[in-house]
mmCIF file of C-alpha atoms in Angstrom:
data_model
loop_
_atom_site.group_PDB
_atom_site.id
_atom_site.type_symbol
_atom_site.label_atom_id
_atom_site.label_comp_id
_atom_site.label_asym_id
_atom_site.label_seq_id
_atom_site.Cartn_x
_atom_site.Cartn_y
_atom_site.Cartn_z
ATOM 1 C CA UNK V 28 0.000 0.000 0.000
ATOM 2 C CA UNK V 29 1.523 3.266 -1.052
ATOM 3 C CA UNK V 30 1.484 6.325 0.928
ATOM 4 C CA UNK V 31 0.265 8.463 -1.135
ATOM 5 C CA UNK V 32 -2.784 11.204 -1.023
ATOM 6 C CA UNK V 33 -4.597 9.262 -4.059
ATOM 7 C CA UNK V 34 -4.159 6.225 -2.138
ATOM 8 C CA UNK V 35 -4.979 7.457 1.331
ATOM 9 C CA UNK V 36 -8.373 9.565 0.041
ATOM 10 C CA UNK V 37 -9.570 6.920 -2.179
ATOM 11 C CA UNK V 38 -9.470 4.726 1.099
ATOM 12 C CA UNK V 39 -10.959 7.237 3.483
ATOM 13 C CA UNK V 40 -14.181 7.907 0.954
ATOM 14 C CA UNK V 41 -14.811 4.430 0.000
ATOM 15 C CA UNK V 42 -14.551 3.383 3.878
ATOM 16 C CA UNK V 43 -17.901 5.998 4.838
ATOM 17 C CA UNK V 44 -19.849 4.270 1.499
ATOM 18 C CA UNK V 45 -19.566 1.180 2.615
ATOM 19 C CA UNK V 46 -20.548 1.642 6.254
ATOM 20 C CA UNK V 47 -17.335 2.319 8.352
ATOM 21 C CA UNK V 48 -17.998 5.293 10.962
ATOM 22 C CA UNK V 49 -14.268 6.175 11.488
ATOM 23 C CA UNK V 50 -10.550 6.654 10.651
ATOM 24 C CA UNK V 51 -7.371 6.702 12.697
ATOM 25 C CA UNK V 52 -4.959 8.675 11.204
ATOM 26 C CA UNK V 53 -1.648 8.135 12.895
ATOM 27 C CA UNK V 54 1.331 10.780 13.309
ATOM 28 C CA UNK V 55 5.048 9.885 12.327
ATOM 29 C CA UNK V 56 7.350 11.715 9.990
ATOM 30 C CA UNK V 57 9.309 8.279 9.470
ATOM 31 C CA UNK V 58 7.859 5.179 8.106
ATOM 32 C CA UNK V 59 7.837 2.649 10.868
ATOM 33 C CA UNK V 60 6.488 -0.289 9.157
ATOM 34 C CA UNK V 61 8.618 -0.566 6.013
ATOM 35 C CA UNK V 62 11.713 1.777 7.314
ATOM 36 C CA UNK V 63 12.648 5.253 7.936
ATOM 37 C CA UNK V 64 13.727 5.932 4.527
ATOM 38 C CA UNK V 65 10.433 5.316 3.117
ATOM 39 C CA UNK V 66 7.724 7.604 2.685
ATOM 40 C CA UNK V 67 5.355 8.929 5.205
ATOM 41 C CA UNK V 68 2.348 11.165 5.046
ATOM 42 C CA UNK V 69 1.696 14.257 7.634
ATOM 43 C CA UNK V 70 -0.721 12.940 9.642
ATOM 44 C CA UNK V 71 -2.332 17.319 10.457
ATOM 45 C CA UNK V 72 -2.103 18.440 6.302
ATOM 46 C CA UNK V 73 -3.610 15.237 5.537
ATOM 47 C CA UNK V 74 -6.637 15.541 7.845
ATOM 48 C CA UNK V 75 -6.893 18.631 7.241
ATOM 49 C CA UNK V 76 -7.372 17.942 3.148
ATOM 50 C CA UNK V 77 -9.493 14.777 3.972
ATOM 51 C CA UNK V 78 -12.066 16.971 6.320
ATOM 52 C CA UNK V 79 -13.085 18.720 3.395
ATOM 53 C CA UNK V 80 -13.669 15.172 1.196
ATOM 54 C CA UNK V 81 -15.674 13.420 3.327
ATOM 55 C CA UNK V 82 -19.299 13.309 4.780
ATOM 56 C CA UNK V 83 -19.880 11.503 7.735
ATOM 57 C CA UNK V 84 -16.251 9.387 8.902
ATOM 58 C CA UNK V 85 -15.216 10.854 12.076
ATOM 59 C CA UNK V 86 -11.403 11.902 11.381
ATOM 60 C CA UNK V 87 -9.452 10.605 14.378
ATOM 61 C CA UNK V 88 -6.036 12.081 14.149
ATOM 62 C CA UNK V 89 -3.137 10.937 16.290
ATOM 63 C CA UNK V 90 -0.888 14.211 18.132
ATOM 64 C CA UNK V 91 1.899 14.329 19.994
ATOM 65 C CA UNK V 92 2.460 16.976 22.425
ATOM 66 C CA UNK V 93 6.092 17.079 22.391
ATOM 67 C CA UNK V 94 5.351 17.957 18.567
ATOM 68 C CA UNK V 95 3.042 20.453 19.127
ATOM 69 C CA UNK V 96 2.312 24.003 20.828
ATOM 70 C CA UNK V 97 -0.872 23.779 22.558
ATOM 71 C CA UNK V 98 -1.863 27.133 21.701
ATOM 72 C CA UNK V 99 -1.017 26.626 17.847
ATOM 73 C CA UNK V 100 -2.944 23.279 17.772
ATOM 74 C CA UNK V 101 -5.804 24.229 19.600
ATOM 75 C CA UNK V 102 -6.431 26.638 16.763
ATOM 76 C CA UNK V 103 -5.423 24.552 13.843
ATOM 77 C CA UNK V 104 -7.748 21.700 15.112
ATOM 78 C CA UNK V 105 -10.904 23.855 16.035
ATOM 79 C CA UNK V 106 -10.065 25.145 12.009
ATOM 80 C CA UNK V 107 -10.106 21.164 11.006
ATOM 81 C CA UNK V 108 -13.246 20.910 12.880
ATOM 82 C CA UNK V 109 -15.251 23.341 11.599
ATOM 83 C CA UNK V 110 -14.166 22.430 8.011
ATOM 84 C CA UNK V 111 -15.352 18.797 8.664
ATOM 85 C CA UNK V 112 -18.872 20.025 10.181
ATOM 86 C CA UNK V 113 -17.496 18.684 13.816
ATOM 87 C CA UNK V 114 -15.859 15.590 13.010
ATOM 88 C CA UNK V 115 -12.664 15.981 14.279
ATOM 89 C CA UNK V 116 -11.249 13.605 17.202
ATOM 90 C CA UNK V 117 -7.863 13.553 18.582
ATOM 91 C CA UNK V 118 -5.958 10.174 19.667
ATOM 92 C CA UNK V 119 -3.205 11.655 21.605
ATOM 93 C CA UNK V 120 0.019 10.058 21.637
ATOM 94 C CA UNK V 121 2.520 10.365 24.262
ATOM 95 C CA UNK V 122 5.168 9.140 22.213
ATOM 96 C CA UNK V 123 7.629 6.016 21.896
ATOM 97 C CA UNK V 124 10.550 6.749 19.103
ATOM 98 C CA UNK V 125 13.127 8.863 20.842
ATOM 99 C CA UNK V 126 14.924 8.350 17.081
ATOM 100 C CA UNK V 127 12.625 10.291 15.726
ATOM 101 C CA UNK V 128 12.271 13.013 18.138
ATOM 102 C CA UNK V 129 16.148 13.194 17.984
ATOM 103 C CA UNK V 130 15.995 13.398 14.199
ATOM 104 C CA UNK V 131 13.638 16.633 14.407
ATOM 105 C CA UNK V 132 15.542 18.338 17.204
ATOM 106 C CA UNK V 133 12.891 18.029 19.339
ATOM 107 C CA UNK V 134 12.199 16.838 23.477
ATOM 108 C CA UNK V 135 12.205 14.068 24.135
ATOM 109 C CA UNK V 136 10.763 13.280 27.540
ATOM 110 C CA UNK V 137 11.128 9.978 30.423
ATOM 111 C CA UNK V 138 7.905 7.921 30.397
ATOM 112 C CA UNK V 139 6.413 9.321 33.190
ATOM 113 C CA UNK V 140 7.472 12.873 32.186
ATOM 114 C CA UNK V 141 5.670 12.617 28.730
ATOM 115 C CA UNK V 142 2.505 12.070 30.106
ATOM 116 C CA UNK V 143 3.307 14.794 32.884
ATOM 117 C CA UNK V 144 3.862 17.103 29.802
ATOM 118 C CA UNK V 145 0.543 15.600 27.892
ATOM 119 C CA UNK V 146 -1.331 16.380 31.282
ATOM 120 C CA UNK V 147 -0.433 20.251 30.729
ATOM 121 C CA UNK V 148 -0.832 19.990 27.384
ATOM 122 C CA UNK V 149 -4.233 18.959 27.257
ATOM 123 C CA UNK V 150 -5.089 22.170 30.023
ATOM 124 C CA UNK V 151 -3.932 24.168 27.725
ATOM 125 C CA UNK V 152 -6.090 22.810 24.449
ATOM 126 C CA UNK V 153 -9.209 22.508 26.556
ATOM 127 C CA UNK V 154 -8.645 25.932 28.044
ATOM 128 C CA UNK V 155 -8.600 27.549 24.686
ATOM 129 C CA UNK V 156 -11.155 25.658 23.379
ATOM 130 C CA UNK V 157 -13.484 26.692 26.341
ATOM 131 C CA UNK V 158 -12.687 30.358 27.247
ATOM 132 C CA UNK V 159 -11.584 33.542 25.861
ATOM 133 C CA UNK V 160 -9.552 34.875 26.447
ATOM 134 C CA UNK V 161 -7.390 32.154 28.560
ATOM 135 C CA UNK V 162 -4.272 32.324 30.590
ATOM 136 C CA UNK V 163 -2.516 29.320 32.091
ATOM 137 C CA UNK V 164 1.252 28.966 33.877
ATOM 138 C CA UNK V 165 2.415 26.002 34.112
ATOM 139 C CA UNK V 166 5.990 23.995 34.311
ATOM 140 C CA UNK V 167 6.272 23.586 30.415
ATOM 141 C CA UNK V 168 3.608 26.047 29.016
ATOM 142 C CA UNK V 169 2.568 29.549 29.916
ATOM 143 C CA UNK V 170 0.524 32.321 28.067
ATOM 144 C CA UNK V 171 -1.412 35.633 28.773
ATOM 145 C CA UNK V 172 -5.289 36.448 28.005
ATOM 146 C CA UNK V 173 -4.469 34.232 24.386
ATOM 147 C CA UNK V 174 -7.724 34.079 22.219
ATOM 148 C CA UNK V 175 -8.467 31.364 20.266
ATOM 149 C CA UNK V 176 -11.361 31.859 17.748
ATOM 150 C CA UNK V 177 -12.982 30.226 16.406
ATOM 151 C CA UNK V 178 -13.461 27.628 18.592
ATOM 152 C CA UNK V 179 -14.344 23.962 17.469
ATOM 153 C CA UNK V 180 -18.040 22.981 16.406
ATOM 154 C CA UNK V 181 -18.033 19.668 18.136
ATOM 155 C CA UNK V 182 -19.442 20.232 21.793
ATOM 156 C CA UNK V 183 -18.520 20.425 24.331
ATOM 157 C CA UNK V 184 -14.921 19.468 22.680
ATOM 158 C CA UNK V 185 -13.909 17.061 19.924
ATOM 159 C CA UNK V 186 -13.381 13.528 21.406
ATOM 160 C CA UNK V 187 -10.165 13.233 23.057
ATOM 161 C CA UNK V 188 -8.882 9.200 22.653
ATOM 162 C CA UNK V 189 -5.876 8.156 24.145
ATOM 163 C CA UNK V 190 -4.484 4.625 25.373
ATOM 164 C CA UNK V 191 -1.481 3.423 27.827
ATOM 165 C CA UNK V 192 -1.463 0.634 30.361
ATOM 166 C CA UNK V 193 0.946 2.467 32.588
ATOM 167 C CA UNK V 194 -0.390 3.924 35.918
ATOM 168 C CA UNK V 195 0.686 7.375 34.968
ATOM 169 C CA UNK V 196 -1.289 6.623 31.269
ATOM 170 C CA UNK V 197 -4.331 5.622 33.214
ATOM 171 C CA UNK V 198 -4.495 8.551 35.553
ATOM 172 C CA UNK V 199 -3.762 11.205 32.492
ATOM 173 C CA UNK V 200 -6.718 9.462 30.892
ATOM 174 C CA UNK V 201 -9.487 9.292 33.338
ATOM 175 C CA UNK V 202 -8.824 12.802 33.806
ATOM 176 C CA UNK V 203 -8.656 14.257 30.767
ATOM 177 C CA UNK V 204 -9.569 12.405 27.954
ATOM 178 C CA UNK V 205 -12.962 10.998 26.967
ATOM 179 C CA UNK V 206 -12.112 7.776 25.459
ATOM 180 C CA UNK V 207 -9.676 4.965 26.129
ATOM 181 C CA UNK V 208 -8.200 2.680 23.161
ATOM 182 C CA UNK V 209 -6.887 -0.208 24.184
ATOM 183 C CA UNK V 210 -4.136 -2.630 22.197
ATOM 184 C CA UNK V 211 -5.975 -5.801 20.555
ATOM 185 C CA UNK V 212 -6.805 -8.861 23.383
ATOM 186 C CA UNK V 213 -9.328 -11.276 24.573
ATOM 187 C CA UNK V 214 -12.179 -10.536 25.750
ATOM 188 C CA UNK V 215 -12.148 -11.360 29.309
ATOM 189 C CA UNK V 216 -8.793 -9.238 29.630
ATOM 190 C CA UNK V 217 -10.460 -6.357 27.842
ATOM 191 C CA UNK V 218 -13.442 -6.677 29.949
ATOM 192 C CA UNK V 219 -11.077 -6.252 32.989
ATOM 193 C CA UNK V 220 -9.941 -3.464 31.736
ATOM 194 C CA UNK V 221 -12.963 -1.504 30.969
ATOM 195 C CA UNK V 222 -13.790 -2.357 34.620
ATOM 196 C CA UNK V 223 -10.785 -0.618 35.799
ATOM 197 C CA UNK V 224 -11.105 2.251 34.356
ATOM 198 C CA UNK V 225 -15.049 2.836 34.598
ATOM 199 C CA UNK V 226 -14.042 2.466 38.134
ATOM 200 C CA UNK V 227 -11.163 4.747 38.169
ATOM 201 C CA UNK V 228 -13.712 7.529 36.518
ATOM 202 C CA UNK V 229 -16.334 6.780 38.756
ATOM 203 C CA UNK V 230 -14.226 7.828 41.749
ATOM 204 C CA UNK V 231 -13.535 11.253 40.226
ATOM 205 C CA UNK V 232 -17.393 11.661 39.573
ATOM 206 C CA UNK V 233 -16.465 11.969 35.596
ATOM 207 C CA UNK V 234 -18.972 11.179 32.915
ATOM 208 C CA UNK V 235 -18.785 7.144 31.639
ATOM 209 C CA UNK V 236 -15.704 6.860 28.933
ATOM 210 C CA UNK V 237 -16.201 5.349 25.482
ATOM 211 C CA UNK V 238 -14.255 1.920 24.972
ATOM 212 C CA UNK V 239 -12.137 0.960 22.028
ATOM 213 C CA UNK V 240 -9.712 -1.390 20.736
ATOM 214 C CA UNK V 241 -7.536 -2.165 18.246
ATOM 215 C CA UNK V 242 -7.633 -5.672 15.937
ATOM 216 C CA UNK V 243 -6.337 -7.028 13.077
ATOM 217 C CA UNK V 244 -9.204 -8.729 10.837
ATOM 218 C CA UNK V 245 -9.610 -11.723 8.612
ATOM 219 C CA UNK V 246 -12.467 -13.111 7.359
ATOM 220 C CA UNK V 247 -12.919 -15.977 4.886
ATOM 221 C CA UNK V 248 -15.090 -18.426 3.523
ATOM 222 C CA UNK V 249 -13.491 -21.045 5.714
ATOM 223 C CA UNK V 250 -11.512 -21.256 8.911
ATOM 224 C CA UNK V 251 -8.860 -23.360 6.660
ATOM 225 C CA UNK V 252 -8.568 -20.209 3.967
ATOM 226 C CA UNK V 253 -8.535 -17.698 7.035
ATOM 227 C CA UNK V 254 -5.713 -19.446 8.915
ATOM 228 C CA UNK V 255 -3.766 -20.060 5.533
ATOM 229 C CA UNK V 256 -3.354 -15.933 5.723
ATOM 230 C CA UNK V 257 -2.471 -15.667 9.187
ATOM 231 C CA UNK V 258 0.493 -17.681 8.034
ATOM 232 C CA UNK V 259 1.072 -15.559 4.742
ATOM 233 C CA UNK V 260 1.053 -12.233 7.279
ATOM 234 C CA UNK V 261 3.132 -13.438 9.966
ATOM 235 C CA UNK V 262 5.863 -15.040 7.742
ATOM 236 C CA UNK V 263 8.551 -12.223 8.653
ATOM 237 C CA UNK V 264 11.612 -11.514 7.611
ATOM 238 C CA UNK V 265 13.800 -10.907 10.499
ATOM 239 C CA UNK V 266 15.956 -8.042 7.976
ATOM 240 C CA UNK V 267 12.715 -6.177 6.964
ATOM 241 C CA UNK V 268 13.569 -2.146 7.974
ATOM 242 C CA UNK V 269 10.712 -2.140 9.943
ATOM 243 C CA UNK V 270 11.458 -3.887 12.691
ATOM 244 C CA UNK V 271 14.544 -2.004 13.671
ATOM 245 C CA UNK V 272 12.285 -0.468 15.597
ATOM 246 C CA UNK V 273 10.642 -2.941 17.705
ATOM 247 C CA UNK V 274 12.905 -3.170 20.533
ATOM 248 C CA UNK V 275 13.284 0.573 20.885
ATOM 249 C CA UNK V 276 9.055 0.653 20.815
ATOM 250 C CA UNK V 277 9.079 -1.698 23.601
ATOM 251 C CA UNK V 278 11.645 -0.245 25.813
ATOM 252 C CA UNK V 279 9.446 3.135 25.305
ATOM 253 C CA UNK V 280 6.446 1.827 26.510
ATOM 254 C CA UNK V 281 4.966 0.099 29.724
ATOM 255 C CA UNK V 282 2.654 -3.094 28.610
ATOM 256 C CA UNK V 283 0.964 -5.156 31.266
ATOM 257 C CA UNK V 284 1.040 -7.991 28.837
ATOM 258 C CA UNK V 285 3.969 -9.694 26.843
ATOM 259 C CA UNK V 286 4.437 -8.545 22.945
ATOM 260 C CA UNK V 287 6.006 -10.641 20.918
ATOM 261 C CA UNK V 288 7.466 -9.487 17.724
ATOM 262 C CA UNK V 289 5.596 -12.034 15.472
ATOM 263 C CA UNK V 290 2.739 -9.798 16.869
ATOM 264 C CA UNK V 291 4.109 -6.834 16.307
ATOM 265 C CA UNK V 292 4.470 -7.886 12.652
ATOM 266 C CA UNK V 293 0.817 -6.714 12.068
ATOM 267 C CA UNK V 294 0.038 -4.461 14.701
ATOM 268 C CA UNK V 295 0.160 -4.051 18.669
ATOM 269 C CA UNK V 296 -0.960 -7.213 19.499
ATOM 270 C CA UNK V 297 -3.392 -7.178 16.770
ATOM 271 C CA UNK V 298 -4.173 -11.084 16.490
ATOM 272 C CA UNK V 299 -5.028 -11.838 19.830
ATOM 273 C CA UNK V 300 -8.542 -10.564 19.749
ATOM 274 C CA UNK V 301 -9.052 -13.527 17.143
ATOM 275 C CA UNK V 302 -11.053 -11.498 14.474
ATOM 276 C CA UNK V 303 -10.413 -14.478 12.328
ATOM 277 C CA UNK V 304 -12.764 -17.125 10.568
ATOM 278 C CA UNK V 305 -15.665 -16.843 8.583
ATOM 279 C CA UNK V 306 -17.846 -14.353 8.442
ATOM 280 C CA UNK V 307 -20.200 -15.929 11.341
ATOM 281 C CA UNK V 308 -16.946 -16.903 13.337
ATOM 282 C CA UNK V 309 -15.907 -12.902 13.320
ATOM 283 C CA UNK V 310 -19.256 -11.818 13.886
ATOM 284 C CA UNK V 311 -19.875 -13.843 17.105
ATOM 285 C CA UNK V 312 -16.527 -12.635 18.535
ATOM 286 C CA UNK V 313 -17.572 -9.109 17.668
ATOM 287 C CA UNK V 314 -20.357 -9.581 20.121
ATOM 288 C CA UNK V 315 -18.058 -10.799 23.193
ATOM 289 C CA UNK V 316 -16.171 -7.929 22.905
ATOM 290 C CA UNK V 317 -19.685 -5.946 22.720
ATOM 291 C CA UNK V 318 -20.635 -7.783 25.873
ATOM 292 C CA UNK V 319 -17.447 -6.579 27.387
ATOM 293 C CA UNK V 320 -18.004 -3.196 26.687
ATOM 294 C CA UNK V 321 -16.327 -2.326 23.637
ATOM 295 C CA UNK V 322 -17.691 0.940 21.687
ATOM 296 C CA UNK V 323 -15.558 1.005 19.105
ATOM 297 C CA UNK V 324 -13.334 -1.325 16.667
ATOM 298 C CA UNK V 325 -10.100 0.192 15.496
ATOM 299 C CA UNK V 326 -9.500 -2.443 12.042
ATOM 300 C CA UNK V 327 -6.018 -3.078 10.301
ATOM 301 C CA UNK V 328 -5.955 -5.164 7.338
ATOM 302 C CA UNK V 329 -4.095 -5.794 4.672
ATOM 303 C CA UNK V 330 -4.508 -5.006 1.603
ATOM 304 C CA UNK V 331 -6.421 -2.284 3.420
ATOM 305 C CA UNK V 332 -8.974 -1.427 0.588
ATOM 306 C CA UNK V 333 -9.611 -5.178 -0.901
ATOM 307 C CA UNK V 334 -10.247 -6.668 3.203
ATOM 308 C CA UNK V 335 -12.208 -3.475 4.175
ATOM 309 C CA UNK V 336 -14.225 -4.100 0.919
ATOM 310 C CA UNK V 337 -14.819 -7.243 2.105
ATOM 311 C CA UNK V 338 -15.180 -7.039 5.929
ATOM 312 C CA UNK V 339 -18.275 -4.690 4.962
ATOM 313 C CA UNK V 340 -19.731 -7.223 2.645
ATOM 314 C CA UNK V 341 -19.597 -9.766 5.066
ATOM 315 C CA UNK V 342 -19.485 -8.973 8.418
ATOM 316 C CA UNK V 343 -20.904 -4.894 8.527
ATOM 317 C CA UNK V 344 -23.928 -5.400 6.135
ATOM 318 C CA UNK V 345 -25.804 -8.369 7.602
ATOM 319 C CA UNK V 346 -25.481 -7.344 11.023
ATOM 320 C CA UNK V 347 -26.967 -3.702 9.443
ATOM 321 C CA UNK V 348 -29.758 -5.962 8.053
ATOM 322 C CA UNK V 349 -30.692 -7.968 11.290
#
């Protein structure tokens, strides 16, 4: 799959036709999966272009803070909002790839102090987003009576996601943010999860969260044909560029639950939710993580356009129909 705007707008349009409700646009000026030489699309210009495409696909866009000024992306994003009619969401990131940061001369923070700087970061877009004119001081940020108009559509605020199985993730999140996206499991441990956090929000009188997680999905005539591409996808190459990264990703994050790099292959623990069989197969797992408490399915495939073309056929349109 080529990153490329034809490529990533032909995707994005087709995906709201055929009865998708949302894309995750992710932010990283170096190609992760096939190497840091290869291309990579802005995740902010691209939005930005695709909000003014589209009709009804909520435009999830991953940001970093340590990337961004609050004050200058709480006024680009309320702009990306308005031109989408309020479909903006944000998916912020605390960052992993100290490369990367070190590449583009920027800070690079300990794991607790990123999500200490996300924490002020996040005052500082709400603030603007909420009042006018707004001041804040704070350890990393400070301004004076700073106006930002106009302010996004979506109310109160666009949807804030964010994910992290540290402690300091989970605190940052119940606070601030009003959705948590979880890497791909089973059910019962996603279930657990939910519970901890519900619980976590409850005891800071907060409104109930949104759920969502992350999966990689095949589905195939048979369980025989189905398995046959779980081998095809997880067939690696141990040389591919991509996975020069995988050891600095892990020592950058905090999982409460091994990784193994066959995993990583297709995505952050991506198989283990088991969105793999037939058509029924995928279906009925669908509904244990619906019985869990899961909002909200975050899908990679691959091809992207050919599986998504035929994850909707099969799997999206008869449950639509029931």
């Amino acid at each position: 799959m080529e990153a490329s705007w034809a490529y990533f707008s032909r995707l994005c349009q087709r995906a709201e036709q055929i009865g998708y409700d949302l894309t995750l646009i992710a932010e990283l000026n170096l190609n992760d999966i096939k190497g840091v030489t290869e291309p990579a699309l802005d995740a902010w210009s691209s939005a930005a272009a695709l909000a003014a495409i589209t009709n009804t696909l909520e435009i999830m866009v991953a940001v970093r803070p340590n990337f961004h000024h609050p004050a200058l992306f709480a006024k680009q994003a309320a702009n990306i909002d308005r031109i989408s009619g309020g479909r903006l969401a944000l998916n912020v990131v605390s960052s992993w790839w100290a490369d990367e940061a070190k590449q583009f001369g920027l800070t690079f923070d300990q794991h607790d102090d990123r999500y200490a700087r996300t924490n002020e970061w996040l005052q500082v877009v709400d603030g603007l987003w909420s009042q006018t004119p707004y001041t804040f001081h704070g350890e990393r940020y400070s301004m004076v009576d700073a106006i930002c108009e106009p302010k996004p559509m979506s109310s109160p605020r666009p949807t804030i996601y964010a994910g992290g199985e540290s402690d300091a993730a989970k605190a940052l999140i119940v606070q601030r943010c009003d959705a948590y996206v979880m890497h791909g499991d089973e059910p019962e441990f996603i279930a657990a999860k939910i519970a901890d956090m519900r619980e976590r929000r409850a005891r800071l009188g907060l409104p109930p969260m949104q759920f969502g997680m992350a999966a990689y999905a095949i589905v195939r005539d048979t369980e025989k044909e189905a398995e046959k591409e779980v081998v095809r996808i997880t067939t690696l190459d141990p040389k591919a560029p991509g996975f020069d990264n995988f050891d600095q990703w892990l020592s950058g994050t905090q999982l409460e639950r091994e990784l193994k790099i066959k995993e990583y292959s297709v995505s952050n623990r991506g198989l283990r939710p088991g969105l793999i069989g037939t058509p029924e197969q995928v279906r009925a797992r669908i509904a244990e993580f619906s019985d869990a408490g899961v909002d909200l399915l975050l899908l990679q495939m691959s091809p992207q356009l050919e599986e998504m073309e035929r994850f909707a056929e099969q799997v999206i349109a008869p449950t639509m129909a029931a």
